[in-house]
PDB file of C-alpha atoms and ligand atoms in Angstrom:
ATOM      1  CA  MET A   1      -1.982   3.692  33.054  1.00 34.00           C
ATOM      2  CA  SER A   2      -0.726   5.562  30.045  1.00 43.00           C
ATOM      3  CA  ILE A   3       1.501   4.498  27.159  1.00 52.00           C
ATOM      4  CA  TYR A   4       3.825   7.495  27.606  1.00 51.00           C
ATOM      5  CA  PRO A   5       6.085   8.847  28.931  1.00 53.00           C
ATOM      6  CA  PHE A   6       8.486   6.223  30.279  1.00 55.00           C
ATOM      7  CA  ALA A   7      11.891   6.859  31.774  1.00 71.00           C
ATOM      8  CA  LYS A   8      13.457   3.771  30.214  1.00 89.00           C
ATOM      9  CA  THR A   9      13.610   2.639  26.604  1.00 96.00           C
ATOM     10  CA  LEU A  10      10.661   0.416  25.749  1.00 97.00           C
ATOM     11  CA  ASN A  11      11.319  -3.034  24.323  1.00 98.00           C
ATOM     12  CA  ILE A  12       8.764  -3.550  21.530  1.00 98.00           C
ATOM     13  CA  ALA A  13       8.507  -7.037  19.987  1.00 98.00           C
ATOM     14  CA  HIS A  14       8.089  -6.582  16.234  1.00 98.00           C
ATOM     15  CA  ARG A  15       5.144  -8.696  14.939  1.00 98.00           C
ATOM     16  CA  GLY A  16       5.707 -10.564  18.241  1.00 98.00           C
ATOM     17  CA  ALA A  17       9.058 -12.275  18.780  1.00 98.00           C
ATOM     18  CA  ARG A  18       9.126 -13.121  15.096  1.00 98.00           C
ATOM     19  CA  SER A  19      12.688 -14.413  15.122  1.00 98.00           C
ATOM     20  CA  LEU A  20      11.420 -17.316  17.256  1.00 98.00           C
ATOM     21  CA  ALA A  21       7.852 -17.893  16.032  1.00 98.00           C
ATOM     22  CA  PRO A  22       5.652 -17.156  12.998  1.00 98.00           C
ATOM     23  CA  GLU A  23       5.104 -13.387  12.842  1.00 98.00           C
ATOM     24  CA  ASN A  24       1.782 -11.830  13.804  1.00 98.00           C
ATOM     25  CA  THR A  25       0.496 -14.970  15.541  1.00 98.00           C
ATOM     26  CA  LEU A  26      -0.419 -15.326  19.191  1.00 98.00           C
ATOM     27  CA  ALA A  27       2.516 -17.750  19.518  1.00 98.00           C
ATOM     28  CA  ALA A  28       4.878 -14.928  18.519  1.00 98.00           C
ATOM     29  CA  ALA A  29       3.090 -12.567  20.889  1.00 98.00           C
ATOM     30  CA  ARG A  30       3.454 -15.045  23.748  1.00 98.00           C
ATOM     31  CA  LEU A  31       7.194 -15.392  23.149  1.00 98.00           C
ATOM     32  CA  GLY A  32       7.496 -11.613  23.014  1.00 98.00           C
ATOM     33  CA  LEU A  33       5.787 -11.426  26.379  1.00 98.00           C
ATOM     34  CA  GLU A  34       8.004 -14.157  27.828  1.00 98.00           C
ATOM     35  CA  SER A  35      11.106 -12.407  26.479  1.00 97.00           C
ATOM     36  CA  GLY A  36      10.362  -9.410  28.693  1.00 96.00           C
ATOM     37  CA  ALA A  37       9.151  -7.019  25.986  1.00 98.00           C
ATOM     38  CA  ASP A  38       7.112  -4.066  27.242  1.00 98.00           C
ATOM     39  CA  MET A  39       4.712  -4.325  24.316  1.00 98.00           C
ATOM     40  CA  TRP A  40       4.328  -5.965  20.951  1.00 98.00           C
ATOM     41  CA  GLU A  41       3.743  -4.616  17.487  1.00 98.00           C
ATOM     42  CA  LEU A  42       1.243  -6.094  15.029  1.00 98.00           C
ATOM     43  CA  ASP A  43      -0.177  -5.246  11.608  1.00 98.00           C
ATOM     44  CA  ALA A  44      -3.917  -4.814  11.073  1.00 98.00           C
ATOM     45  CA  ALA A  45      -5.631  -5.602   7.748  1.00 98.00           C
ATOM     46  CA  VAL A  46      -9.237  -5.857   6.520  1.00 98.00           C
ATOM     47  CA  THR A  47     -10.841  -8.980   5.026  1.00 98.00           C
ATOM     48  CA  GLN A  48     -13.403  -9.097   2.240  1.00 97.00           C
ATOM     49  CA  ASP A  49     -16.192  -9.445   4.796  1.00 97.00           C
ATOM     50  CA  GLU A  50     -14.925  -6.415   6.725  1.00 97.00           C
ATOM     51  CA  GLU A  51     -13.244  -8.236   9.592  1.00 98.00           C
ATOM     52  CA  LEU A  52     -10.031  -6.831  11.100  1.00 98.00           C
ATOM     53  CA  VAL A  53      -7.235  -9.401  11.143  1.00 98.00           C
ATOM     54  CA  VAL A  54      -3.535  -9.454  12.006  1.00 98.00           C
ATOM     55  CA  LEU A  55      -1.381  -9.757   8.886  1.00 98.00           C
ATOM     56  CA  HIS A  56       1.600  -7.893   7.459  1.00 98.00           C
ATOM     57  CA  ASP A  57       1.491  -8.445   3.700  1.00 98.00           C
ATOM     58  CA  ASP A  58      -1.355  -7.470   1.384  1.00 97.00           C
ATOM     59  CA  THR A  59      -1.264 -11.067   0.200  1.00 98.00           C
ATOM     60  CA  LEU A  60      -1.406 -14.401   2.005  1.00 98.00           C
ATOM     61  CA  GLU A  61       1.251 -16.233   0.056  1.00 98.00           C
ATOM     62  CA  ARG A  62       4.378 -15.643   2.154  1.00 98.00           C
ATOM     63  CA  THR A  63       2.978 -16.466   5.588  1.00 98.00           C
ATOM     64  CA  SER A  64       0.323 -19.115   4.916  1.00 98.00           C
ATOM     65  CA  ASN A  65      -0.502 -22.122   2.748  1.00 98.00           C
ATOM     66  CA  ALA A  66      -3.080 -20.157   0.724  1.00 98.00           C
ATOM     67  CA  ARG A  67      -1.440 -21.199  -2.537  1.00 98.00           C
ATOM     68  CA  GLN A  68      -2.059 -24.886  -1.733  1.00 98.00           C
ATOM     69  CA  ILE A  69      -5.557 -24.516  -0.278  1.00 98.00           C
ATOM     70  CA  PHE A  70      -6.897 -21.978  -2.774  1.00 98.00           C
ATOM     71  CA  PRO A  71      -4.808 -22.566  -5.942  1.00 98.00           C
ATOM     72  CA  GLN A  72      -7.214 -20.599  -8.146  1.00 97.00           C
ATOM     73  CA  ARG A  73      -7.174 -17.419  -6.052  1.00 98.00           C
ATOM     74  CA  ALA A  74      -3.878 -15.775  -7.088  1.00 97.00           C
ATOM     75  CA  PRO A  75      -2.589 -13.252  -6.062  1.00 97.00           C
ATOM     76  CA  TRP A  76      -4.188 -14.231  -2.734  1.00 98.00           C
ATOM     77  CA  SER A  77      -4.984 -10.700  -1.622  1.00 97.00           C
ATOM     78  CA  VAL A  78      -6.262 -10.661   1.964  1.00 98.00           C
ATOM     79  CA  HIS A  79      -8.918  -8.190   0.843  1.00 97.00           C
ATOM     80  CA  HIS A  80     -10.462 -10.909  -1.370  1.00 97.00           C
ATOM     81  CA  PHE A  81     -10.800 -13.566   1.362  1.00 98.00           C
ATOM     82  CA  THR A  82     -13.431 -13.878   4.055  1.00 98.00           C
ATOM     83  CA  LEU A  83     -12.481 -14.567   7.643  1.00 98.00           C
ATOM     84  CA  ALA A  84     -14.036 -18.046   7.332  1.00 98.00           C
ATOM     85  CA  GLU A  85     -11.695 -18.746   4.419  1.00 98.00           C
ATOM     86  CA  LEU A  86      -8.673 -17.397   6.267  1.00 98.00           C
ATOM     87  CA  ARG A  87      -9.550 -19.697   9.160  1.00 98.00           C
ATOM     88  CA  GLN A  88      -8.905 -22.681   6.857  1.00 98.00           C
ATOM     89  CA  LEU A  89      -5.268 -21.666   6.424  1.00 98.00           C
ATOM     90  CA  ASP A  90      -2.072 -22.534   8.274  1.00 98.00           C
ATOM     91  CA  PHE A  91      -0.121 -19.417   9.273  1.00 98.00           C
ATOM     92  CA  GLY A  92       2.662 -21.282  11.077  1.00 98.00           C
ATOM     93  CA  ALA A  93       4.168 -24.153   9.088  1.00 98.00           C
ATOM     94  CA  TRP A  94       6.021 -21.800   6.702  1.00 98.00           C
ATOM     95  CA  PHE A  95       8.202 -20.661   9.619  1.00 98.00           C
ATOM     96  CA  ASN A  96       9.510 -24.194  10.212  1.00 98.00           C
ATOM     97  CA  GLU A  97      10.269 -24.611   6.517  1.00 98.00           C
ATOM     98  CA  GLN A  98      11.940 -21.244   6.006  1.00 98.00           C
ATOM     99  CA  ASP A  99      13.548 -20.452   9.384  1.00 98.00           C
ATOM    100  CA  PRO A 100      13.507 -16.764   8.382  1.00 98.00           C
ATOM    101  CA  PHE A 101      15.929 -15.600  11.091  1.00 98.00           C
ATOM    102  CA  GLY A 102      18.099 -18.729  11.292  1.00 98.00           C
ATOM    103  CA  GLN A 103      16.980 -19.365  14.863  1.00 98.00           C
ATOM    104  CA  ILE A 104      15.916 -22.962  14.203  1.00 98.00           C
ATOM    105  CA  ALA A 105      19.364 -23.683  12.785  1.00 98.00           C
ATOM    106  CA  ALA A 106      20.864 -21.921  15.809  1.00 98.00           C
ATOM    107  CA  GLY A 107      19.015 -24.279  18.148  1.00 98.00           C
ATOM    108  CA  LYS A 108      16.792 -21.556  19.642  1.00 98.00           C
ATOM    109  CA  VAL A 109      13.495 -23.090  18.480  1.00 98.00           C
ATOM    110  CA  THR A 110      12.887 -26.573  19.881  1.00 98.00           C
ATOM    111  CA  ALA A 111      11.137 -29.398  18.034  1.00 98.00           C
ATOM    112  CA  GLU A 112       8.239 -28.986  20.450  1.00 98.00           C
ATOM    113  CA  MET A 113       7.942 -25.280  19.602  1.00 98.00           C
ATOM    114  CA  GLN A 114       8.032 -26.098  15.893  1.00 98.00           C
ATOM    115  CA  ALA A 115       5.303 -28.726  16.318  1.00 98.00           C
ATOM    116  CA  GLY A 116       3.155 -26.082  18.000  1.00 98.00           C
ATOM    117  CA  TYR A 117       3.482 -23.766  15.009  1.00 98.00           C
ATOM    118  CA  VAL A 118       1.879 -26.171  12.529  1.00 98.00           C
ATOM    119  CA  GLY A 119      -1.698 -25.096  11.843  1.00 98.00           C
ATOM    120  CA  LEU A 120      -1.547 -21.779  13.687  1.00 98.00           C
ATOM    121  CA  PRO A 121      -4.528 -19.595  12.762  1.00 98.00           C
ATOM    122  CA  ILE A 122      -4.512 -15.967  11.718  1.00 98.00           C
ATOM    123  CA  PRO A 123      -5.603 -13.925  14.748  1.00 98.00           C
ATOM    124  CA  THR A 124      -8.410 -11.439  14.458  1.00 98.00           C
ATOM    125  CA  LEU A 125      -7.504  -8.024  15.792  1.00 98.00           C
ATOM    126  CA  ARG A 126     -10.052  -8.619  18.567  1.00 98.00           C
ATOM    127  CA  GLU A 127      -8.285 -11.835  19.606  1.00 98.00           C
ATOM    128  CA  ALA A 128      -4.904 -10.106  19.562  1.00 98.00           C
ATOM    129  CA  LEU A 129      -6.212  -7.250  21.692  1.00 98.00           C
ATOM    130  CA  LEU A 130      -7.864  -9.653  24.133  1.00 98.00           C
ATOM    131  CA  PHE A 131      -4.590 -11.600  24.454  1.00 98.00           C
ATOM    132  CA  THR A 132      -2.839  -8.316  25.232  1.00 98.00           C
ATOM    133  CA  ARG A 133      -5.391  -7.301  27.842  1.00 98.00           C
ATOM    134  CA  GLU A 134      -5.489 -10.758  29.416  1.00 98.00           C
ATOM    135  CA  HIS A 135      -1.737 -10.517  30.023  1.00 98.00           C
ATOM    136  CA  ASP A 136      -1.868  -6.934  31.296  1.00 98.00           C
ATOM    137  CA  TRP A 137       0.342  -5.968  28.367  1.00 98.00           C
ATOM    138  CA  ARG A 138       0.456  -3.241  25.709  1.00 98.00           C
ATOM    139  CA  VAL A 139       0.408  -3.276  21.932  1.00 98.00           C
ATOM    140  CA  ASN A 140       1.322  -1.103  18.970  1.00 98.00           C
ATOM    141  CA  VAL A 141      -1.354  -1.618  16.301  1.00 98.00           C
ATOM    142  CA  GLU A 142      -0.018  -0.647  12.884  1.00 98.00           C
ATOM    143  CA  ILE A 143      -2.920  -0.044  10.518  1.00 98.00           C
ATOM    144  CA  LYS A 144      -1.868  -1.218   7.070  1.00 98.00           C
ATOM    145  CA  ASP A 145      -2.908   0.886   4.121  1.00 97.00           C
ATOM    146  CA  ALA A 146      -6.235  -0.422   2.842  1.00 95.00           C
ATOM    147  CA  GLY A 147      -6.466   2.309   0.184  1.00 91.00           C
ATOM    148  CA  GLY A 148      -8.054   1.157  -3.055  1.00 91.00           C
ATOM    149  CA  THR A 149     -10.122  -1.454  -1.208  1.00 94.00           C
ATOM    150  CA  PRO A 150     -13.488  -1.031   0.537  1.00 94.00           C
ATOM    151  CA  GLY A 151     -11.763  -1.334   3.921  1.00 95.00           C
ATOM    152  CA  GLY A 152      -9.964   1.960   3.357  1.00 94.00           C
ATOM    153  CA  ALA A 153     -13.207   3.781   4.095  1.00 94.00           C
ATOM    154  CA  PHE A 154     -13.560   2.475   7.654  1.00 97.00           C
ATOM    155  CA  VAL A 155     -10.399   0.732   8.878  1.00 98.00           C
ATOM    156  CA  ALA A 156      -9.244   3.634  11.084  1.00 98.00           C
ATOM    157  CA  GLU A 157     -12.640   4.204  12.706  1.00 98.00           C
ATOM    158  CA  ARG A 158     -13.350   0.468  13.152  1.00 98.00           C
ATOM    159  CA  THR A 159      -9.966  -0.039  14.820  1.00 98.00           C
ATOM    160  CA  ALA A 160     -10.507   2.886  17.178  1.00 98.00           C
ATOM    161  CA  ALA A 161     -14.012   1.644  18.059  1.00 98.00           C
ATOM    162  CA  LEU A 162     -12.797  -1.883  18.820  1.00 98.00           C
ATOM    163  CA  ILE A 163     -10.093  -0.590  21.165  1.00 98.00           C
ATOM    164  CA  GLU A 164     -12.649   1.593  22.939  1.00 98.00           C
ATOM    165  CA  GLU A 165     -15.143  -1.291  23.175  1.00 98.00           C
ATOM    166  CA  LEU A 166     -12.505  -3.472  24.855  1.00 98.00           C
ATOM    167  CA  GLY A 167     -11.533  -0.724  27.291  1.00 98.00           C
ATOM    168  CA  MET A 168      -7.959  -0.700  25.973  1.00 98.00           C
ATOM    169  CA  VAL A 169      -7.336   2.930  25.022  1.00 98.00           C
ATOM    170  CA  GLU A 170      -4.437   3.208  27.457  1.00 97.00           C
ATOM    171  CA  ARG A 171      -2.865  -0.077  26.365  1.00 98.00           C
ATOM    172  CA  VAL A 172      -2.675   0.680  22.640  1.00 98.00           C
ATOM    173  CA  LEU A 173      -0.499   2.852  20.440  1.00 98.00           C
ATOM    174  CA  ILE A 174      -1.782   3.178  16.877  1.00 98.00           C
ATOM    175  CA  SER A 175       0.691   3.748  14.048  1.00 98.00           C
ATOM    176  CA  SER A 176       0.490   3.919  10.283  1.00 98.00           C
ATOM    177  CA  PHE A 177       2.447   4.939   7.219  1.00 98.00           C
ATOM    178  CA  ASN A 178      -0.888   6.301   5.997  1.00 98.00           C
ATOM    179  CA  HIS A 179      -0.952   9.478   8.067  1.00 98.00           C
ATOM    180  CA  SER A 180      -4.546  10.266   7.141  1.00 98.00           C
ATOM    181  CA  TYR A 181      -5.516   7.228   9.231  1.00 98.00           C
ATOM    182  CA  LEU A 182      -3.861   8.854  12.255  1.00 98.00           C
ATOM    183  CA  LEU A 183      -5.982  11.961  11.795  1.00 98.00           C
ATOM    184  CA  ARG A 184      -9.078   9.784  11.498  1.00 98.00           C
ATOM    185  CA  VAL A 185      -8.193   7.793  14.627  1.00 98.00           C
ATOM    186  CA  LYS A 186      -7.785  11.036  16.567  1.00 98.00           C
ATOM    187  CA  ALA A 187     -11.102  12.313  15.235  1.00 98.00           C
ATOM    188  CA  ALA A 188     -12.751   9.059  16.346  1.00 98.00           C
ATOM    189  CA  ASN A 189     -11.159   9.101  19.781  1.00 98.00           C
ATOM    190  CA  PRO A 190      -8.737  11.886  20.824  1.00 98.00           C
ATOM    191  CA  ARG A 191      -7.607   9.824  23.830  1.00 98.00           C
ATOM    192  CA  LEU A 192      -5.880   7.255  21.611  1.00 98.00           C
ATOM    193  CA  SER A 193      -2.092   7.658  21.270  1.00 98.00           C
ATOM    194  CA  THR A 194      -0.844   7.724  17.692  1.00 98.00           C
ATOM    195  CA  ALA A 195       2.535   7.391  16.000  1.00 98.00           C
ATOM    196  CA  ALA A 196       3.693   8.565  12.567  1.00 98.00           C
ATOM    197  CA  LEU A 197       5.576   5.838  10.715  1.00 98.00           C
ATOM    198  CA  VAL A 198       8.111   6.986   8.127  1.00 98.00           C
ATOM    199  CA  GLU A 199      10.510   5.158   5.830  1.00 98.00           C
ATOM    200  CA  THR A 200      12.433   8.160   4.511  1.00 98.00           C
ATOM    201  CA  TYR A 201      14.436  10.854   6.292  1.00 98.00           C
ATOM    202  CA  ILE A 202      12.175  13.733   7.397  1.00 97.00           C
ATOM    203  CA  PRO A 203      13.941  17.055   8.088  1.00 96.00           C
ATOM    204  CA  ASP A 204      11.436  18.299  10.678  1.00 97.00           C
ATOM    205  CA  PRO A 205       9.770  15.310  12.349  1.00 98.00           C
ATOM    206  CA  ALA A 206       8.390  17.367  15.252  1.00 98.00           C
ATOM    207  CA  ALA A 207       6.335  19.412  12.799  1.00 98.00           C
ATOM    208  CA  LEU A 208       5.065  16.244  11.134  1.00 98.00           C
ATOM    209  CA  VAL A 209       4.067  14.555  14.401  1.00 98.00           C
ATOM    210  CA  GLN A 210       2.525  17.657  15.949  1.00 97.00           C
ATOM    211  CA  GLY A 211       0.683  18.475  12.732  1.00 98.00           C
ATOM    212  CA  LEU A 212      -0.976  15.074  12.933  1.00 98.00           C
ATOM    213  CA  GLY A 213      -1.906  15.578  16.583  1.00 98.00           C
ATOM    214  CA  ALA A 214       0.248  12.501  17.275  1.00 98.00           C
ATOM    215  CA  GLN A 215       2.501  11.779  20.253  1.00 97.00           C
ATOM    216  CA  VAL A 216       5.118   9.506  18.783  1.00 98.00           C
ATOM    217  CA  TYR A 217       7.539   9.300  15.847  1.00 98.00           C
ATOM    218  CA  HIS A 218       8.326   5.879  14.330  1.00 98.00           C
ATOM    219  CA  PRO A 219      11.297   6.256  11.962  1.00 98.00           C
ATOM    220  CA  GLY A 220      13.053   3.391  10.237  1.00 98.00           C
ATOM    221  CA  GLU A 221      16.522   3.026  11.726  1.00 98.00           C
ATOM    222  CA  ASP A 222      18.120   4.685   8.671  1.00 97.00           C
ATOM    223  CA  CYS A 223      15.637   7.586   8.798  1.00 98.00           C
ATOM    224  CA  ILE A 224      16.843   9.378  11.918  1.00 98.00           C
ATOM    225  CA  ARG A 225      20.183  10.607  13.220  1.00 97.00           C
ATOM    226  CA  LEU A 226      21.046   9.664  16.793  1.00 97.00           C
ATOM    227  CA  GLU A 227      21.723  13.290  17.709  1.00 96.00           C
ATOM    228  CA  GLU A 228      18.161  14.296  16.746  1.00 97.00           C
ATOM    229  CA  ILE A 229      16.486  12.082  19.332  1.00 96.00           C
ATOM    230  CA  ALA A 230      17.093  14.187  22.456  1.00 95.00           C
ATOM    231  CA  ALA A 231      15.738  17.357  20.867  1.00 95.00           C
ATOM    232  CA  LEU A 232      12.630  15.562  19.702  1.00 96.00           C
ATOM    233  CA  ARG A 233      11.976  14.229  23.168  1.00 95.00           C
ATOM    234  CA  ARG A 234      12.504  17.669  24.659  1.00 94.00           C
ATOM    235  CA  ALA A 235       9.869  18.886  22.203  1.00 95.00           C
ATOM    236  CA  GLY A 236       7.483  16.309  23.657  1.00 95.00           C
ATOM    237  CA  VAL A 237       7.764  13.791  20.808  1.00 96.00           C
ATOM    238  CA  GLU A 238       8.474  10.164  21.763  1.00 97.00           C
ATOM    239  CA  VAL A 239      10.748   8.259  19.374  1.00 98.00           C
ATOM    240  CA  ASN A 240      10.397   4.517  18.707  1.00 98.00           C
ATOM    241  CA  VAL A 241      12.845   3.281  16.082  1.00 98.00           C
ATOM    242  CA  TRP A 242      12.264   0.211  13.844  1.00 98.00           C
ATOM    243  CA  THR A 243      13.386  -2.460  13.096  1.00 98.00           C
ATOM    244  CA  VAL A 244      16.576  -2.673  15.123  1.00 98.00           C
ATOM    245  CA  ASN A 245      18.226  -6.092  15.400  1.00 98.00           C
ATOM    246  CA  ASP A 246      21.870  -5.077  15.782  1.00 98.00           C
ATOM    247  CA  VAL A 247      22.886  -4.975  19.446  1.00 98.00           C
ATOM    248  CA  GLU A 248      25.357  -2.105  19.003  1.00 98.00           C
ATOM    249  CA  GLN A 249      22.629  -0.047  17.354  1.00 98.00           C
ATOM    250  CA  MET A 250      20.314  -0.918  20.263  1.00 98.00           C
ATOM    251  CA  ARG A 251      22.924   0.352  22.724  1.00 97.00           C
ATOM    252  CA  ALA A 252      23.429   3.563  20.742  1.00 97.00           C
ATOM    253  CA  LEU A 253      19.710   4.266  20.646  1.00 97.00           C
ATOM    254  CA  ILE A 254      19.372   3.673  24.387  1.00 96.00           C
ATOM    255  CA  GLU A 255      22.337   5.981  25.092  1.00 95.00           C
ATOM    256  CA  ASN A 256      20.806   8.673  22.916  1.00 95.00           C
ATOM    257  CA  GLY A 257      17.455   8.529  24.674  1.00 95.00           C
ATOM    258  CA  ALA A 258      15.171   6.646  22.281  1.00 97.00           C
ATOM    259  CA  SER A 259      11.837   6.054  23.975  1.00 97.00           C
ATOM    260  CA  GLY A 260      11.417   2.665  22.325  1.00 98.00           C
ATOM    261  CA  ILE A 261      13.080   0.103  20.076  1.00 98.00           C
ATOM    262  CA  ILE A 262      11.041  -2.147  17.805  1.00 98.00           C
ATOM    263  CA  THR A 263      12.974  -5.373  17.311  1.00 98.00           C
ATOM    264  CA  ASP A 264      12.690  -8.917  15.993  1.00 98.00           C
ATOM    265  CA  PHE A 265      14.949  -9.966  18.877  1.00 98.00           C
ATOM    266  CA  PRO A 266      13.228  -8.720  22.058  1.00 98.00           C
ATOM    267  CA  GLN A 267      15.144 -11.439  23.924  1.00 98.00           C
ATOM    268  CA  ALA A 268      18.449  -9.718  23.031  1.00 98.00           C
ATOM    269  CA  LEU A 269      17.145  -6.237  23.796  1.00 98.00           C
ATOM    270  CA  HIS A 270      15.889  -7.447  27.162  1.00 97.00           C
ATOM    271  CA  GLU A 271      19.424  -8.503  28.122  1.00 97.00           C
ATOM    272  CA  ILE A 272      20.859  -5.147  27.085  1.00 97.00           C
ATOM    273  CA  LEU A 273      18.201  -3.205  28.992  1.00 96.00           C
ATOM    274  CA  ALA A 274      18.826  -5.365  32.059  1.00 94.00           C
ATOM    275  CA  GLU A 275      22.520  -4.385  31.950  1.00 90.00           C
ATOM    276  CA  GLU A 276      21.754  -0.656  31.756  1.00 79.00           C
TER     277      GLU A 276
HETATM  278  O1  LIG B   1       5.937  -0.594  12.863  1.00 96.77           O
HETATM  279  C1  LIG B   1       7.266  -0.757  12.494  1.00 96.77           C
HETATM  280  C2  LIG B   1       7.393  -1.639  11.298  1.00 96.77           C
HETATM  281  O2  LIG B   1       6.644  -2.797  11.532  1.00 96.77           O
HETATM  282  C3  LIG B   1       6.925  -0.987  10.038  1.00 96.77           C
HETATM  283  O3  LIG B   1       7.226  -1.713   8.908  1.00 96.77           O
HETATM  284  O4  LIG B   1       6.809  -3.277   7.079  1.00 96.77           O
HETATM  285  O5  LIG B   1       7.654  -4.129   9.237  1.00 96.77           O
HETATM  286  O6  LIG B   1       5.315  -3.319   9.043  1.00 96.77           O
HETATM  287  P1  LIG B   1       6.718  -3.172   8.561  1.00 96.77           P
HETATM  288 CA1  LIG B   2       4.443  -3.404  11.176  1.00 96.77          CA
END
């Protein structure tokens, strides 16, 4: 099995199905799987005691109760907490309180689902990878920039080694905004697929991706023109666009040959792909 190429557009659940469950938890991953997504996306960060965990923000405040449990530890940087400390936190209850995508109000998240979110733990990257393997699934691991912290020295190599140890090289696509990490991943294991994340328009993305020895381009949806996609794919560069929640934009990307769409609503994308 290999991540690429695929004839159809891949449905990639962003931080799991995070419109329906707390992002970057195994509950969100499970809903992404059940929604028919081809793979999920997660964010990888490093703790103070050098453990790899799944978390988007540099700080714990938005997606956990760190402020209540550790009131003296502002600004609650993940890099200043051990895994044992993170395990004391609730990474799910905030979703029920904030309903970040309005899906509780819309009746899409049952009371039973909400009850299951209370007390959800932060996953380690190992747990997230094992969940993926157990379900014969695939995952896009985005390595968050750990620059300026001790983790910056080893996060790329440690991630590559963990994937190799678990026998998951062909199930994982590694991405990062920090393109030096992609070079380091390739140096650690050339068989790993890598993707260059960008959040500005790049005039020559093929040169960027090929210069990094990567296979895939991950532009924000405002950072690529639809008419550029076909040429990139002809040049051998796969194109996964993030984060696309508008169904008309999903349709346009499919029509223009995007290799993947990273979305908070994999359930909606699944319906569109089923129609195609
Ligand atoms: O990997 C696509 C997307 O997740 C990148 O941005 O901030 O949502 O991690 P962000
Ligand atoms: Ca991400």
